[in-house]
GROMACS .gro file of C-alpha atoms in nm:
model
  392
    1MET     CA    1   7.181  -3.775  -1.049
    2VAL     CA    2   7.177  -3.848  -1.432
    3TYR     CA    3   7.078  -3.533  -1.621
    4ASP     CA    4   6.932  -3.631  -1.914
    5THR     CA    5   6.963  -3.301  -2.191
    6PRO     CA    6   7.206  -3.105  -2.061
    7ILE     CA    7   7.105  -2.754  -2.159
    8ASP     CA    8   7.314  -2.439  -2.247
    9LEU     CA    9   7.454  -2.191  -2.087
   10LEU     CA   10   7.477  -1.774  -2.179
   11ILE     CA   11   7.763  -1.637  -1.962
   12VAL     CA   12   7.713  -1.255  -2.029
   13GLY     CA   13   8.060  -1.060  -1.905
   14ALA     CA   14   8.450  -1.163  -2.053
   15GLY     CA   15   8.586  -0.959  -1.697
   16MET     CA   16   8.755  -1.024  -1.376
   17TYR     CA   17   8.532  -1.275  -1.155
   18VAL     CA   18   8.465  -1.409  -1.574
   19CYS     CA   19   8.768  -1.523  -1.680
   20GLY     CA   20   9.084  -1.377  -1.420
   21ARG     CA   21   9.072  -1.075  -1.663
   22GLY     CA   22   9.361  -0.880  -1.505
   23THR     CA   23   9.476  -1.085  -1.305
   24ASN     CA   24   9.691  -1.429  -1.254
   25GLY     CA   25   9.380  -1.640  -1.185
   26LEU     CA   26   9.157  -1.721  -1.465
   27GLY     CA   27   8.840  -1.613  -1.281
   28THR     CA   28   8.550  -1.832  -1.108
   29ILE     CA   29   8.257  -1.834  -1.356
   30LEU     CA   30   8.376  -1.962  -1.622
   31PRO     CA   31   8.646  -2.233  -1.460
   32ALA     CA   32   8.256  -2.279  -1.262
   33ALA     CA   33   8.093  -2.372  -1.645
   34PHE     CA   34   8.293  -2.612  -1.720
   35GLU     CA   35   8.307  -2.827  -1.411
   36ALA     CA   36   7.953  -2.824  -1.526
   37VAL     CA   37   7.993  -2.981  -1.803
   38ARG     CA   38   8.242  -3.246  -1.705
   39GLN     CA   39   7.949  -3.327  -1.469
   40GLY     CA   40   7.631  -3.331  -1.821
   41LYS     CA   41   7.528  -3.046  -1.699
   42ILE     CA   42   7.603  -2.804  -1.969
   43LYS     CA   43   7.615  -2.874  -2.359
   44THR     CA   44   7.782  -2.532  -2.479
   45ILE     CA   45   7.881  -2.248  -2.349
   46HIS     CA   46   7.876  -1.914  -2.467
   47LEU     CA   47   8.046  -1.604  -2.355
   48ALA     CA   48   7.902  -1.224  -2.465
   49SER     CA   49   8.086  -0.954  -2.400
   50ALA     CA   50   8.108  -0.632  -2.513
   51THR     CA   51   8.466  -0.537  -2.761
   52LYS     CA   52   8.584  -0.820  -2.972
   53LYS     CA   53   8.934  -0.821  -2.808
   54SER     CA   54   8.760  -0.885  -2.420
   55ALA     CA   55   8.608  -1.156  -2.616
   56ASP     CA   56   8.927  -1.283  -2.741
   57LEU     CA   57   9.079  -1.290  -2.433
   58ALA     CA   58   8.837  -1.449  -2.312
   59LYS     CA   59   8.928  -1.713  -2.529
   60ILE     CA   60   9.279  -1.675  -2.476
   61GLN     CA   61   9.141  -1.831  -2.107
   62SER     CA   62   8.960  -2.051  -2.177
   63ASN     CA   63   9.229  -2.248  -2.414
   64ILE     CA   64   9.395  -2.237  -1.993
   65LEU     CA   65   9.122  -2.389  -1.897
   66LYS     CA   66   9.091  -2.655  -2.100
   67GLU     CA   67   9.481  -2.795  -2.039
   68VAL     CA   68   9.408  -2.700  -1.678
   69THR     CA   69   9.113  -2.875  -1.642
   70GLY     CA   70   9.071  -3.167  -1.956
   71VAL     CA   71   8.754  -3.083  -1.970
   72CYS     CA   72   8.729  -2.923  -2.378
   73PRO     CA   73   8.351  -2.799  -2.420
   74GLU     CA   74   8.226  -2.624  -2.765
   75ILE     CA   75   8.192  -2.218  -2.668
   76GLN     CA   76   8.099  -1.949  -2.868
   77PHE     CA   77   8.269  -1.643  -2.883
   78TYR     CA   78   8.008  -1.275  -2.941
   79PRO     CA   79   8.129  -1.019  -3.100
   80GLU     CA   80   8.322  -1.246  -3.321
   81LYS     CA   81   8.452  -0.955  -3.612
   82LYS     CA   82   8.371  -0.603  -3.398
   83ASP     CA   83   8.226  -0.447  -3.115
   84ASP     CA   84   7.895  -0.475  -2.993
   85PRO     CA   85   7.730  -0.365  -2.656
   86LYS     CA   86   7.364  -0.595  -2.753
   87ALA     CA   87   7.593  -0.880  -2.866
   88TYR     CA   88   7.473  -1.124  -2.594
   89LEU     CA   89   7.149  -1.139  -2.793
   90ASN     CA   90   7.261  -1.205  -3.065
   91ALA     CA   91   7.409  -1.515  -2.858
   92VAL     CA   92   7.104  -1.545  -2.741
   93SER     CA   93   6.925  -1.569  -3.132
   94GLN     CA   94   7.105  -1.818  -3.226
   95ILE     CA   95   7.053  -2.018  -2.930
   96LYS     CA   96   6.807  -2.316  -2.990
   97ALA     CA   97   6.899  -2.567  -2.624
   98PRO     CA   98   6.715  -2.470  -2.280
   99CYS     CA   99   6.892  -2.219  -2.188
  100ALA     CA  100   7.047  -2.042  -1.854
  101ALA     CA  101   7.281  -1.730  -1.869
  102ILE     CA  102   7.456  -1.540  -1.562
  103VAL     CA  103   7.502  -1.189  -1.609
  104SER     CA  104   7.832  -1.024  -1.494
  105VAL     CA  105   7.908  -0.685  -1.598
  106PRO     CA  106   7.908  -0.322  -1.453
  107ASP     CA  107   7.626  -0.241  -1.215
  108ALA     CA  108   7.457   0.018  -1.427
  109LEU     CA  109   7.402  -0.281  -1.695
  110HIS     CA  110   7.238  -0.557  -1.491
  111PHE     CA  111   6.852  -0.397  -1.476
  112GLU     CA  112   6.837  -0.352  -1.890
  113ILE     CA  113   7.019  -0.674  -1.931
  114THR     CA  114   6.884  -0.858  -1.663
  115ALA     CA  115   6.530  -0.782  -1.847
  116ASN     CA  116   6.617  -0.890  -2.196
  117LEU     CA  117   6.701  -1.178  -2.012
  118ILE     CA  118   6.394  -1.280  -1.849
  119LYS     CA  119   6.180  -1.182  -2.211
  120LYS     CA  120   6.350  -1.440  -2.387
  121GLY     CA  121   6.269  -1.658  -2.092
  122ILE     CA  122   6.587  -1.738  -1.937
  123HIS     CA  123   6.691  -1.752  -1.621
  124VAL     CA  124   6.900  -1.588  -1.515
  125GLN     CA  125   7.138  -1.527  -1.242
  126VAL     CA  126   7.310  -1.203  -1.170
  127VAL     CA  127   7.653  -1.117  -0.992
  128LYS     CA  128   7.552  -0.885  -0.723
  129PRO     CA  129   7.355  -0.654  -0.643
  130LEU     CA  130   7.101  -0.686  -0.873
  131VAL     CA  131   7.055  -0.370  -0.899
  132PRO     CA  132   7.088  -0.022  -0.657
  133THR     CA  133   6.713   0.109  -0.647
  134LYS     CA  134   6.369  -0.120  -0.517
  135GLU     CA  135   6.216   0.017  -0.811
  136GLU     CA  136   6.431  -0.134  -1.044
  137ASN     CA  137   6.414  -0.472  -0.797
  138GLN     CA  138   6.024  -0.438  -0.806
  139ALA     CA  139   6.043  -0.442  -1.197
  140LEU     CA  140   6.242  -0.765  -1.198
  141ILE     CA  141   6.020  -1.038  -0.945
  142ARG     CA  142   5.743  -0.883  -1.151
  143LEU     CA  143   5.897  -0.946  -1.502
  144LYS     CA  144   6.066  -1.285  -1.354
  145ASN     CA  145   5.676  -1.395  -1.273
  146LYS     CA  146   5.493  -1.350  -1.494
  147HIS     CA  147   5.772  -1.487  -1.699
  148GLN     CA  148   5.816  -1.798  -1.463
  149ILE     CA  149   6.172  -1.749  -1.439
  150LEU     CA  150   6.371  -1.843  -1.155
  151GLY     CA  151   6.635  -1.514  -1.104
  152CYS     CA  152   6.872  -1.542  -0.874
  153VAL     CA  153   7.164  -1.323  -0.754
  154GLU     CA  154   7.488  -1.426  -0.669
  155TYR     CA  155   7.561  -1.403  -0.327
  156HIS     CA  156   7.830  -1.711  -0.260
  157LYS     CA  157   7.898  -1.586   0.121
  158ARG     CA  158   7.565  -1.791   0.201
  159TYR     CA  159   7.763  -2.030   0.140
  160ASP     CA  160   8.131  -2.042   0.267
  161GLN     CA  161   8.152  -2.265   0.556
  162ALA     CA  162   8.240  -1.978   0.798
  163ASN     CA  163   7.901  -1.836   0.760
  164LEU     CA  164   7.675  -2.178   0.787
  165LYS     CA  165   7.783  -2.227   1.127
  166LEU     CA  166   7.777  -1.895   1.231
  167TYR     CA  167   7.327  -1.964   1.069
  168ASP     CA  168   7.357  -2.255   1.316
  169LEU     CA  169   7.398  -2.080   1.621
  170ILE     CA  170   7.209  -1.788   1.511
  171ARG     CA  171   6.967  -2.045   1.406
  172LYS     CA  172   7.016  -2.288   1.760
  173GLY     CA  173   7.022  -1.894   1.999
  174ALA     CA  174   7.337  -1.980   2.060
  175LEU     CA  175   7.438  -1.599   2.087
  176GLY     CA  176   7.150  -1.479   2.294
  177ASP     CA  177   6.983  -1.155   2.149
  178LEU     CA  178   7.168  -1.017   1.883
  179LEU     CA  179   7.337  -0.673   1.942
  180HIS     CA  180   7.549  -0.593   1.708
  181PHE     CA  181   7.742  -0.746   1.337
  182ARG     CA  182   8.065  -0.587   1.232
  183ILE     CA  183   8.206  -0.601   0.900
  184ASN     CA  184   8.523  -0.493   0.784
  185TYR     CA  185   8.590  -0.553   0.387
  186SER     CA  186   8.826  -0.392   0.170
  187GLN     CA  187   9.022  -0.446  -0.168
  188ARG     CA  188   9.358  -0.339  -0.355
  189LYS     CA  189   9.286  -0.020  -0.435
  190THR     CA  190   9.448  -0.153  -0.816
  191ILE     CA  191   9.102  -0.312  -0.804
  192PRO     CA  192   8.912   0.057  -0.871
  193ARG     CA  193   9.233   0.290  -1.038
  194ASN     CA  194   9.296   0.049  -1.278
  195MET     CA  195   9.070  -0.281  -1.319
  196PHE     CA  196   8.692  -0.093  -1.313
  197LYS     CA  197   8.888   0.216  -1.400
  198GLY     CA  198   8.567   0.221  -1.689
  199SER     CA  199   8.302   0.205  -1.472
  200VAL     CA  200   8.414   0.265  -1.114
  201GLU     CA  201   8.215   0.614  -1.118
  202THR     CA  202   7.913   0.425  -1.135
  203THR     CA  203   7.902   0.269  -0.806
  204ASN     CA  204   8.033   0.266  -0.499
  205ILE     CA  205   8.220  -0.013  -0.299
  206PHE     CA  206   7.984  -0.041  -0.112
  207GLN     CA  207   7.730  -0.118  -0.338
  208TYR     CA  208   7.993  -0.287  -0.508
  209LEU     CA  209   8.143  -0.475  -0.154
  210GLY     CA  210   7.973  -0.431   0.131
  211VAL     CA  211   7.598  -0.611  -0.044
  212HIS     CA  212   7.754  -0.902   0.024
  213TYR     CA  213   7.765  -0.903   0.417
  214VAL     CA  214   7.428  -0.704   0.368
  215ASP     CA  215   7.253  -1.027   0.207
  216LEU     CA  216   7.418  -1.284   0.435
  217ILE     CA  217   7.262  -1.039   0.717
  218TYR     CA  218   6.962  -1.171   0.609
  219PHE     CA  219   7.029  -1.518   0.563
  220LEU     CA  220   7.135  -1.511   0.887
  221THR     CA  221   6.873  -1.371   1.112
  222HIS     CA  222   6.559  -1.323   0.826
  223ALA     CA  223   6.541  -0.959   0.995
  224VAL     CA  224   6.468  -0.654   0.782
  225PRO     CA  225   6.668  -0.302   0.788
  226VAL     CA  226   6.443  -0.057   0.951
  227ARG     CA  227   6.731   0.267   0.852
  228VAL     CA  228   7.065   0.319   0.760
  229MET     CA  229   7.343   0.641   0.759
  230SER     CA  230   7.659   0.581   0.565
  231MET     CA  231   7.939   0.848   0.546
  232GLY     CA  232   8.151   0.876   0.288
  233MET     CA  233   8.536   0.986   0.206
  234LYS     CA  234   8.732   1.109  -0.137
  235LYS     CA  235   9.113   1.128  -0.098
  236TYR     CA  236   9.357   0.895  -0.278
  237LEU     CA  237   9.072   0.739  -0.580
  238LEU     CA  238   8.958   1.168  -0.606
  239ASP     CA  239   9.339   1.311  -0.707
  240GLN     CA  240   9.387   0.942  -0.921
  241GLY     CA  241   9.078   1.203  -1.112
  242ILE     CA  242   8.837   0.833  -1.044
  243ASN     CA  243   8.531   1.028  -0.844
  244THR     CA  244   8.382   0.753  -0.613
  245TYR     CA  245   8.442   0.686  -0.201
  246ASP     CA  246   8.780   0.590  -0.125
  247THR     CA  247   8.579   0.425   0.243
  248ILE     CA  248   8.178   0.398   0.366
  249GLN     CA  249   8.144   0.350   0.707
  250THR     CA  250   7.744   0.206   0.695
  251LEU     CA  251   7.509   0.168   1.005
  252VAL     CA  252   7.203  -0.046   0.950
  253GLU     CA  253   6.967  -0.067   1.213
  254TRP     CA  254   6.764  -0.461   1.184
  255ASN     CA  255   6.416  -0.565   1.321
  256HIS     CA  256   6.331  -0.912   1.363
  257GLY     CA  257   6.151  -1.172   1.624
  258GLN     CA  258   6.351  -1.089   1.901
  259GLY     CA  259   6.396  -0.681   1.871
  260GLN     CA  260   6.656  -0.483   1.728
  261PHE     CA  261   7.041  -0.524   1.651
  262LEU     CA  262   7.245  -0.307   1.452
  263SER     CA  263   7.533  -0.372   1.183
  264SER     CA  264   7.839  -0.185   1.089
  265HIS     CA  265   8.050  -0.220   0.781
  266LEU     CA  266   8.366   0.006   0.713
  267THR     CA  267   8.412  -0.114   0.343
  268GLY     CA  268   8.769  -0.002   0.134
  269TRP     CA  269   8.883   0.052  -0.209
  270ILE     CA  270   9.267   0.192  -0.033
  271ASP     CA  271   9.413  -0.161   0.025
  272PRO     CA  272   9.813  -0.091  -0.111
  273ASP     CA  273   9.866  -0.315  -0.383
  274ILE     CA  274  10.122  -0.510  -0.187
  275SER     CA  275   9.872  -0.597   0.036
  276THR     CA  276   9.838  -0.969   0.118
  277ALA     CA  277   9.579  -1.062  -0.059
  278MET     CA  278   9.277  -0.880  -0.305
  279SER     CA  279   9.060  -0.906  -0.008
  280ASP     CA  280   9.072  -0.809   0.323
  281GLN     CA  281   8.724  -0.939   0.568
  282ARG     CA  282   8.651  -0.959   0.917
  283LEU     CA  283   8.331  -0.962   1.066
  284GLU     CA  284   8.280  -0.993   1.448
  285VAL     CA  285   7.848  -1.123   1.544
  286ILE     CA  286   7.794  -1.007   1.973
  287GLY     CA  287   7.490  -1.067   2.142
  288THR     CA  288   7.399  -1.135   2.487
  289LYS     CA  289   7.536  -1.482   2.502
  290GLY     CA  290   7.815  -1.504   2.309
  291ARG     CA  291   8.045  -1.310   2.008
  292TYR     CA  292   8.131  -1.549   1.688
  293ARG     CA  293   8.505  -1.355   1.509
  294SER     CA  294   8.568  -1.465   1.149
  295ASP     CA  295   8.898  -1.378   0.991
  296GLN     CA  296   8.740  -1.388   0.653
  297LYS     CA  297   9.106  -1.354   0.503
  298ASN     CA  298   9.391  -1.535   0.725
  299ARG     CA  299   9.206  -1.872   0.696
  300GLY     CA  300   9.577  -1.995   0.804
  301VAL     CA  301   9.733  -2.049   0.498
  302THR     CA  302  10.033  -1.849   0.359
  303PHE     CA  303  10.273  -1.890   0.012
  304VAL     CA  304  10.605  -1.682   0.040
  305ALA     CA  305  10.826  -1.743  -0.263
  306ASP     CA  306  11.087  -1.526  -0.415
  307ASP     CA  307  10.921  -1.484  -0.729
  308HIS     CA  308  10.605  -1.446  -0.597
  309GLY     CA  309  10.597  -1.196  -0.286
  310TYR     CA  310  10.383  -1.395   0.023
  311GLU     CA  311  10.051  -1.414  -0.044
  312GLU     CA  312   9.775  -1.528   0.218
  313ILE     CA  313   9.545  -1.742   0.071
  314ASN     CA  314   9.194  -1.851   0.107
  315PRO     CA  315   9.115  -2.230   0.030
  316TYR     CA  316   8.772  -2.232   0.021
  317PHE     CA  317   8.635  -1.975  -0.172
  318SER     CA  318   8.780  -2.027  -0.572
  319GLN     CA  319   9.105  -2.304  -0.631
  320PHE     CA  320   9.150  -2.556  -0.871
  321TYR     CA  321   9.279  -2.850  -0.686
  322PRO     CA  322   9.425  -3.246  -0.876
  323ASP     CA  323   9.094  -3.435  -0.968
  324GLN     CA  324   9.111  -3.780  -0.792
  325GLU     CA  325   9.313  -3.946  -1.091
  326GLY     CA  326   9.578  -3.701  -1.012
  327ASP     CA  327   9.600  -3.624  -1.440
  328PHE     CA  328   9.319  -3.267  -1.455
  329MET     CA  329   9.291  -2.995  -1.157
  330GLN     CA  330   8.879  -2.926  -1.084
  331ILE     CA  331   8.782  -2.605  -0.947
  332GLN     CA  332   8.622  -2.597  -0.561
  333GLY     CA  333   8.467  -2.398  -0.319
  334TYR     CA  334   8.262  -2.196  -0.231
  335GLY     CA  335   8.240  -1.918  -0.544
  336PRO     CA  336   8.206  -2.193  -0.818
  337LYS     CA  337   7.968  -2.408  -0.563
  338SER     CA  338   7.732  -2.107  -0.600
  339ILE     CA  339   7.730  -2.103  -0.992
  340LEU     CA  340   7.687  -2.504  -0.963
  341GLN     CA  341   7.424  -2.416  -0.756
  342PHE     CA  342   7.219  -2.207  -1.000
  343ILE     CA  343   7.318  -2.449  -1.346
  344THR     CA  344   7.213  -2.797  -1.161
  345ASP     CA  345   6.897  -2.545  -1.012
  346ALA     CA  346   6.806  -2.440  -1.435
  347VAL     CA  347   6.866  -2.808  -1.538
  348ASP     CA  348   6.588  -2.947  -1.316
  349ILE     CA  349   6.365  -2.672  -1.421
  350VAL     CA  350   6.385  -2.722  -1.725
  351HIS     CA  351   6.340  -3.121  -1.669
  352ASN     CA  352   6.062  -3.080  -1.468
  353ARG     CA  353   6.249  -3.219  -1.144
  354LYS     CA  354   6.273  -2.876  -0.862
  355ASP     CA  355   5.948  -2.588  -0.910
  356VAL     CA  356   6.047  -2.236  -0.945
  357GLU     CA  357   5.825  -2.079  -0.746
  358ARG     CA  358   5.983  -2.254  -0.441
  359LEU     CA  359   6.385  -2.201  -0.542
  360ASN     CA  360   6.255  -1.843  -0.564
  361GLN     CA  361   6.158  -1.883  -0.192
  362ILE     CA  362   6.500  -2.020  -0.102
  363ARG     CA  363   6.790  -1.929  -0.301
  364PRO     CA  364   6.976  -1.569  -0.275
  365SER     CA  365   6.716  -1.464  -0.493
  366PHE     CA  366   6.538  -1.108  -0.655
  367GLU     CA  367   6.251  -1.098  -0.388
  368SER     CA  368   6.515  -1.170  -0.141
  369SER     CA  369   6.777  -0.860  -0.281
  370MET     CA  370   6.453  -0.684  -0.219
  371VAL     CA  371   6.588  -0.641   0.119
  372VAL     CA  372   7.008  -0.498  -0.080
  373SER     CA  373   6.794  -0.263  -0.251
  374GLY     CA  374   6.672  -0.129   0.043
  375VAL     CA  375   7.003  -0.094   0.165
  376LEU     CA  376   7.168   0.075  -0.098
  377GLU     CA  377   6.905   0.337  -0.180
  378ALA     CA  378   6.869   0.444   0.185
  379SER     CA  379   7.257   0.432   0.187
  380GLU     CA  380   7.278   0.640  -0.111
  381LYS     CA  381   7.017   0.881   0.000
  382SER     CA  382   7.224   0.925   0.316
  383LEU     CA  383   7.578   0.984   0.134
  384ALA     CA  384   7.372   1.273  -0.045
  385GLU     CA  385   7.176   1.391   0.280
  386ASN     CA  386   7.452   1.481   0.513
  387ASN     CA  387   7.519   1.173   0.666
  388ILE     CA  388   7.154   1.195   0.832
  389TRP     CA  389   6.976   0.869   0.877
  390ILE     CA  390   6.731   0.732   0.645
  391LYS     CA  391   6.401   0.550   0.673
  392ILE     CA  392   6.386   0.242   0.475
   0.00000   0.00000   0.00000
């Protein structure tokens, strides 16, 4: 595919997932944007944060990326002089070319920022979750449809080959009638305690992390969630002065053409800081004809060194690999693939090669996120009302 005229890309946010802030890595979104520049899809990258400090740190990371990848795009950073929570709007005002945007900010800011970008006619992808309520989700769908905008959510687990294999098995009926999904998904304590301390009390671990597998179950089965029950525990983080749940156990009852099945989700922000990976995640699916197990942490690759410790590496999510010439590195994996798919779709829409309505039906869209928003809303009500079942 020849991209006759590349578009500009606005990235709103400059945190861990964008450029690796607070980690030893370089993030996923900004490296994916560099790859899109290499592929001729993006001309200029505009990166907007809320603070001058974050913008300066993102600039440092981008300079490292230039050396690593051999790609040297034009990048504009906002704010330029002083802190500005609305710096992304200043960026929009300066972009003259067709543009797409990726939003990676705390959950509580998703609705306002996304709505403002849609009103500017910008195709947008939001890092999960889109929004925590059905009302906000419906409002964004109406706004997106009014402006004929592509609205996507960055649910990269749809692109993981382990999950695509499961998709194929379910589609072929190899597992029989579905009975139960069991998901364990947790992260190190350092995430809520240090990296997200400023915003962690505006979300919870199921909303931040568990949503991945709610969306995945919908993608795999096209089932409809019927009711939800959640129970949370507050101990360690509360002792650290952080009022959010250490763990949340959630049950979801689903209904599809073959009847009902259950999913159980144990999500936690309580793993030891010396655990062998940032995230520990396992998936098991039980049907009347079979069982599918996927250890999505242990991918069979380990690394140990005197000055590094022991690490279990996921080579399929978001990693740099040498290019075919061996001179530079390219970002690969199902994380950047999700972002690159959105960028490709946005470019093709601009050049009238793809239809917005069709893409909103088949991508992880604002429409499909109604399933996630419904589960999140019901889970929040269950937590607040003594862990009772809440109908959606």
